[in-house]
């Protein structure tokens, strides 16, 4: 792989945002994701190669480590920040249509539930995997999901719940979405959930972590 792309991929994985960022200490003073993405574009490397050969693999590696318990929330957050710094340079190519997203993922924490740390990690990881993420936030009512699906008819929906009490609200949302859009794919997650619960409420997939969500989305992306 091109040396610049190799370095950029390492910066995303390690959470090296830019030259002045102090983390990780071993990369102090070195160019980070911000500078390297700009350099890659200036060197004539296509935005698509930068995204698919450097950024997404870097984010994917940290996601795999997180899934395996070899990386933790702060490392995921800082990797996502490095990804955002790189993504800033690619935004104009998405806007112009030169770069295509894999799809639209509409995500929210179900109504009655205010927990968003895990949901935000899922959002960042999925965005880092090349999807457009519409994050509806927390305490999201069924109506809001339905309105957003109307706006993005081909989207995949993601629901997060952290409380045993709000798992019941997740079931309401899934049932109402499926009643109106029987083919809509719904992915669910959150600490108290299980595969059995996912099947019971009629959702399509349960993932215990962001990486599993990305793996599933990549499988279903057309
Ligand atoms: Co809350 N809380 N909390 N809380 N809170 C828990 C969840 C709890 C287990 C604590 C406990 O009692 N031990 C407990 C739930 C018990 C239960 O129902 N089984 C609890 C409770 C009871 C409450 C309140 C009711 C407390 C009260 O007021 N009496 C209250 C409810 C408020 C509400 O939501 N209506 C409440 C409030 C809060 C705070 C606001 C103070 C704060 C939330 C801040 C925020 O999110 N902005 C908070 C916190 C921080 C927690 C704990 C400590 C940490 C949750 C967290 O962020 N984990 C939590 C106890 C614990 O987990 N140790 C607790 C880290 C995060 C990375 O993991 O969210 O599981 P997680 O997300 C993971 C996976 O689940 C998965 O990927 C993420 C990354 O691996 N995932 C998905 C999540 N969503 C996904 C979606 C997917 C796929 C994967 O696809 C769509």
Coordinates of C-alpha atoms and ligand atoms in Angstrom, one line a residue:
X1 CA 0.0 0.0 0.0
X2 CA 1.1 3.6 -0.6
X3 CA 3.2 4.8 2.4
X4 CA 0.9 7.8 3.0
X5 CA -2.2 5.7 3.2
X6 CA -0.4 3.2 5.4
X7 CA 0.5 6.0 7.8
X8 CA -3.1 7.5 7.7
X9 CA -4.6 4.1 8.5
X10 CA -2.3 3.8 11.5
X11 CA -3.2 7.3 12.7
X12 CA -7.0 6.4 12.6
X13 CA -6.4 3.2 14.5
X14 CA -4.2 4.9 17.1
X15 CA -6.3 8.0 17.4
X16 CA -3.6 10.4 16.2
X17 CA -5.8 13.4 15.2
X18 CA -3.3 16.0 14.1
X19 CA 0.3 17.1 14.5
X20 CA -0.3 18.9 17.7
X21 CA -2.4 16.3 19.4
X22 CA -0.5 14.7 22.3
X23 CA -2.1 11.3 22.0
X24 CA -0.7 8.7 21.5
X25 CA 2.6 9.8 23.2
X26 CA 4.7 7.5 20.8
X27 CA 3.5 9.6 17.8
X28 CA 4.1 13.1 19.4
X29 CA 5.0 15.7 16.9
X30 CA 4.2 13.5 13.9
X31 CA 1.6 14.3 11.3
X32 CA -1.9 13.0 12.2
X33 CA -5.0 12.0 10.3
X34 CA -5.8 15.6 9.5
X35 CA -2.5 16.4 7.8
X36 CA -2.0 13.0 6.1
X37 CA -5.5 13.1 4.5
X38 CA -4.7 16.5 3.0
X39 CA -1.3 15.3 1.8
X40 CA -2.9 12.2 0.2
X41 CA -5.4 14.4 -1.7
X42 CA -2.6 16.8 -2.7
X43 CA -0.6 13.8 -4.0
X44 CA -3.5 12.9 -6.3
X45 CA -4.7 9.8 -4.4
X46 CA -8.4 9.4 -5.1
X47 CA -10.8 10.1 -2.2
X48 CA -12.2 6.7 -2.7
X49 CA -8.8 5.0 -2.2
X50 CA -8.2 7.2 0.9
X51 CA -11.5 6.2 2.4
X52 CA -11.5 2.5 1.5
X53 CA -7.8 1.7 1.7
X54 CA -6.8 3.8 4.7
X55 CA -9.6 5.2 6.8
X56 CA -12.1 2.4 6.9
X57 CA -9.5 -0.3 7.5
X58 CA -8.0 1.8 10.4
X59 CA -11.4 2.2 12.0
X60 CA -12.2 -1.4 11.4
X61 CA -9.1 -2.6 13.2
X62 CA -9.8 -0.6 16.3
X63 CA -13.4 -1.9 16.2
X64 CA -12.1 -5.5 16.1
X65 CA -9.9 -4.8 19.1
X66 CA -12.8 -3.2 21.0
X67 CA -14.9 -6.3 20.2
X68 CA -12.2 -8.6 21.5
X69 CA -11.8 -6.6 24.7
X70 CA -8.3 -5.4 23.6
X71 CA -9.3 -1.7 23.3
X72 CA -11.7 0.4 25.4
X73 CA -14.2 3.2 25.1
X74 CA -11.6 6.1 25.3
X75 CA -9.5 4.5 22.5
X76 CA -12.6 4.1 20.3
X77 CA -13.6 7.7 21.0
X78 CA -10.2 9.1 20.1
X79 CA -10.0 6.9 16.9
X80 CA -13.4 8.3 15.9
X81 CA -12.1 11.8 16.4
X82 CA -9.1 11.0 14.1
X83 CA -11.6 9.6 11.6
X84 CA -13.7 12.8 11.8
X85 CA -10.6 15.0 11.2
X86 CA -9.8 13.0 8.1
X87 CA -13.4 12.9 7.0
X88 CA -13.6 16.7 7.0
X89 CA -11.3 16.7 3.9
X90 CA -13.5 14.1 2.1
X91 CA -16.8 15.8 2.8
X92 CA -16.7 18.0 -0.4
X93 CA -16.4 14.8 -2.4
X94 CA -19.4 13.2 -0.8
X95 CA -21.4 16.4 -1.4
X96 CA -20.4 16.5 -5.0
X97 CA -21.4 12.9 -5.5
X98 CA -17.9 11.8 -6.4
X99 CA -17.8 9.6 -3.3
X100 CA -20.7 7.3 -2.6
X101 CA -21.8 6.2 0.9
X102 CA -22.7 2.6 1.3
X103 CA -26.1 3.5 2.5
X104 CA -28.1 5.5 5.1
X105 CA -28.3 4.3 8.7
X106 CA -30.9 6.0 10.9
X107 CA -30.1 5.5 14.5
X108 CA -31.6 6.5 17.9
X109 CA -32.0 5.6 21.5
X110 CA -35.6 4.6 22.1
X111 CA -38.1 6.8 23.9
X112 CA -37.9 6.8 27.6
X113 CA -34.1 6.2 27.4
X114 CA -31.4 8.8 27.8
X115 CA -28.3 6.7 27.5
X116 CA -26.2 7.6 24.5
X117 CA -22.6 6.8 25.0
X118 CA -22.9 3.3 23.4
X119 CA -25.2 4.6 20.7
X120 CA -22.7 7.4 19.8
X121 CA -19.9 4.8 19.5
X122 CA -22.1 2.8 17.2
X123 CA -22.8 6.0 15.1
X124 CA -19.1 6.9 14.8
X125 CA -18.1 3.4 13.9
X126 CA -20.7 3.0 11.3
X127 CA -19.9 6.4 9.8
X128 CA -16.3 5.3 9.8
X129 CA -17.3 2.3 7.8
X130 CA -18.6 4.5 5.0
X131 CA -22.3 4.9 5.8
X132 CA -24.2 8.1 6.2
X133 CA -25.5 8.2 9.7
X134 CA -28.7 10.1 10.7
X135 CA -28.4 10.2 14.4
X136 CA -31.8 11.1 15.9
X137 CA -30.4 11.3 19.4
X138 CA -32.0 10.0 22.6
X139 CA -35.6 9.5 23.8
X140 CA -36.7 9.1 20.2
X141 CA -40.4 8.5 19.6
X142 CA -41.8 6.1 17.0
X143 CA -43.2 9.0 15.0
X144 CA -39.7 10.5 14.6
X145 CA -38.4 7.1 13.2
X146 CA -41.4 6.9 10.8
X147 CA -40.9 10.4 9.6
X148 CA -37.2 9.8 9.0
X149 CA -37.8 6.5 7.2
X150 CA -40.2 8.4 4.9
X151 CA -37.4 10.9 4.1
X152 CA -34.8 8.1 3.5
X153 CA -36.8 5.2 2.2
X154 CA -33.8 2.9 1.6
X155 CA -32.3 3.4 5.1
X156 CA -31.5 0.7 7.6
X157 CA -32.8 1.5 11.1
X158 CA -30.8 1.1 14.3
X159 CA -32.3 1.1 17.8
X160 CA -30.4 1.3 21.1
X161 CA -31.8 0.7 24.6
X162 CA -30.0 0.4 27.9
X163 CA -32.8 -0.1 30.4
X164 CA -34.9 -3.2 30.8
X165 CA -37.9 -0.9 31.0
X166 CA -37.2 0.7 27.6
X167 CA -36.7 -2.6 25.9
X168 CA -40.5 -2.7 25.9
X169 CA -40.5 0.6 24.0
X170 CA -38.1 -0.9 21.5
X171 CA -40.6 -3.6 20.8
X172 CA -43.3 -1.0 20.2
X173 CA -41.1 0.9 17.8
X174 CA -40.1 -2.3 15.9
X175 CA -43.8 -3.4 15.6
X176 CA -45.0 0.0 14.4
X177 CA -42.2 0.4 11.8
X178 CA -42.7 -3.2 10.5
X179 CA -46.5 -2.6 10.3
X180 CA -45.9 0.3 8.0
X181 CA -42.7 -0.9 6.3
X182 CA -42.6 -4.7 6.5
X183 CA -39.3 -5.0 4.6
X184 CA -37.5 -2.3 6.6
X185 CA -34.3 -3.8 8.1
X186 CA -34.0 -3.0 11.8
X187 CA -30.8 -3.6 13.8
X188 CA -30.9 -3.5 17.6
X189 CA -28.4 -3.3 20.4
X190 CA -27.7 -2.3 24.0
X191 CA -26.4 -4.0 27.1
X192 CA -29.6 -5.7 28.3
X193 CA -30.6 -7.1 24.9
X194 CA -30.0 -10.5 23.5
X195 CA -30.4 -12.4 20.2
X196 CA -33.5 -14.1 21.6
X197 CA -35.1 -10.7 22.5
X198 CA -34.3 -9.4 19.0
X199 CA -36.0 -12.4 17.4
X200 CA -39.0 -12.1 19.8
X201 CA -39.7 -8.5 18.9
X202 CA -39.3 -9.1 15.2
X203 CA -36.1 -7.1 14.6
X204 CA -33.7 -8.3 12.0
X205 CA -30.4 -8.4 13.8
X206 CA -28.9 -8.0 17.2
X207 CA -25.3 -6.9 17.7
X208 CA -23.6 -6.7 21.1
X209 CA -21.1 -4.1 19.8
X210 CA -20.4 -1.5 17.0
X211 CA -18.1 -3.8 15.1
X212 CA -20.8 -6.5 14.8
X213 CA -23.2 -3.8 13.6
X214 CA -20.8 -2.8 10.8
X215 CA -20.2 -6.5 9.8
X216 CA -23.9 -7.0 9.4
X217 CA -24.4 -3.7 7.5
X218 CA -21.6 -4.6 5.2
X219 CA -23.2 -7.9 4.5
X220 CA -26.5 -6.4 3.6
X221 CA -25.2 -3.4 1.6
X222 CA -26.0 -3.6 -2.0
Ligands
LIG1 CO1 -27.8 4.6 33.7 N1 -28.3 2.7 34.0 N2 -29.6 5.1 34.4 N3 -27.2 6.4 33.4 N4 -26.2 3.8 33.4 C1 -27.3 1.7 33.6 C2 -27.6 1.2 32.2 C3 -27.6 0.6 34.7 C4 -27.2 -0.8 34.2 C5 -26.8 1.0 36.0 C6 -27.0 0.0 37.1 O1 -28.0 0.0 37.8 N5 -26.1 -0.9 37.3 C7 -29.1 0.7 35.0 C8 -30.0 -0.1 34.2 C9 -30.6 -1.2 34.9 C10 -31.6 -2.0 34.0 O2 -32.5 -1.5 33.5 N6 -31.2 -3.2 33.7 C11 -29.2 2.2 34.8 C12 -30.3 3.0 35.4 C13 -31.2 2.2 36.3 C14 -30.5 4.4 35.2 C15 -31.5 5.3 35.7 C16 -32.9 4.7 35.8 C17 -31.0 5.7 37.1 C18 -32.0 6.6 37.9 O3 -32.3 7.7 37.5 N7 -32.6 6.0 38.9 C19 -31.4 6.5 34.8 C20 -32.4 6.4 33.6 C21 -32.4 7.6 32.8 C22 -33.1 7.3 31.4 O4 -32.5 6.9 30.5 N8 -34.4 7.6 31.4 C23 -30.0 6.4 34.3 C24 -29.3 7.5 34.0 C25 -27.9 7.5 33.6 C26 -27.1 8.7 33.3 C27 -27.9 9.9 32.6 C28 -26.6 9.2 34.6 C29 -25.9 8.1 32.5 C30 -26.1 8.2 31.0 C31 -25.3 9.3 30.3 C32 -25.3 9.1 28.8 O5 -25.5 8.1 28.2 N9 -25.1 10.3 28.2 C33 -26.0 6.7 32.9 C34 -24.9 5.8 32.7 C35 -23.6 6.4 32.2 C36 -25.0 4.4 33.0 C37 -23.9 3.3 33.0 C38 -23.0 3.6 34.2 C39 -23.0 3.3 31.8 C40 -23.7 3.1 30.5 C41 -22.7 3.3 29.4 O6 -22.6 4.3 28.8 N10 -21.9 2.2 29.1 C42 -24.7 2.0 33.1 C43 -24.1 0.9 34.0 C44 -23.0 0.2 33.3 O7 -23.2 -0.1 32.1 N11 -22.0 -0.1 33.9 C45 -26.1 2.5 33.5 C46 -20.8 2.3 28.2 C47 -21.3 2.0 26.7 C48 -20.1 2.1 25.8 O8 -21.8 0.8 26.7 O9 -24.2 1.6 26.4 O10 -23.8 -0.9 26.7 P1 -23.3 0.5 26.2 O11 -23.1 0.3 24.6 C49 -22.4 -0.7 24.0 C50 -23.2 -1.9 23.6 O12 -24.4 -2.1 24.4 C51 -23.5 -1.7 22.2 O13 -22.4 -1.0 21.7 C52 -21.9 -0.2 22.7 C53 -20.4 -0.2 22.6 O14 -19.9 -1.5 22.9 N12 -24.7 -1.0 21.7 C54 -25.2 -1.3 20.5 C55 -25.4 0.0 22.3 N13 -26.4 0.4 21.5 C56 -26.3 -0.3 20.3 C57 -27.0 -0.3 19.2 C58 -26.6 -1.2 18.1 C59 -25.6 -2.1 18.3 C60 -24.9 -2.1 19.5 O15 -27.3 -1.3 17.0 C61 -28.3 -0.3 16.7

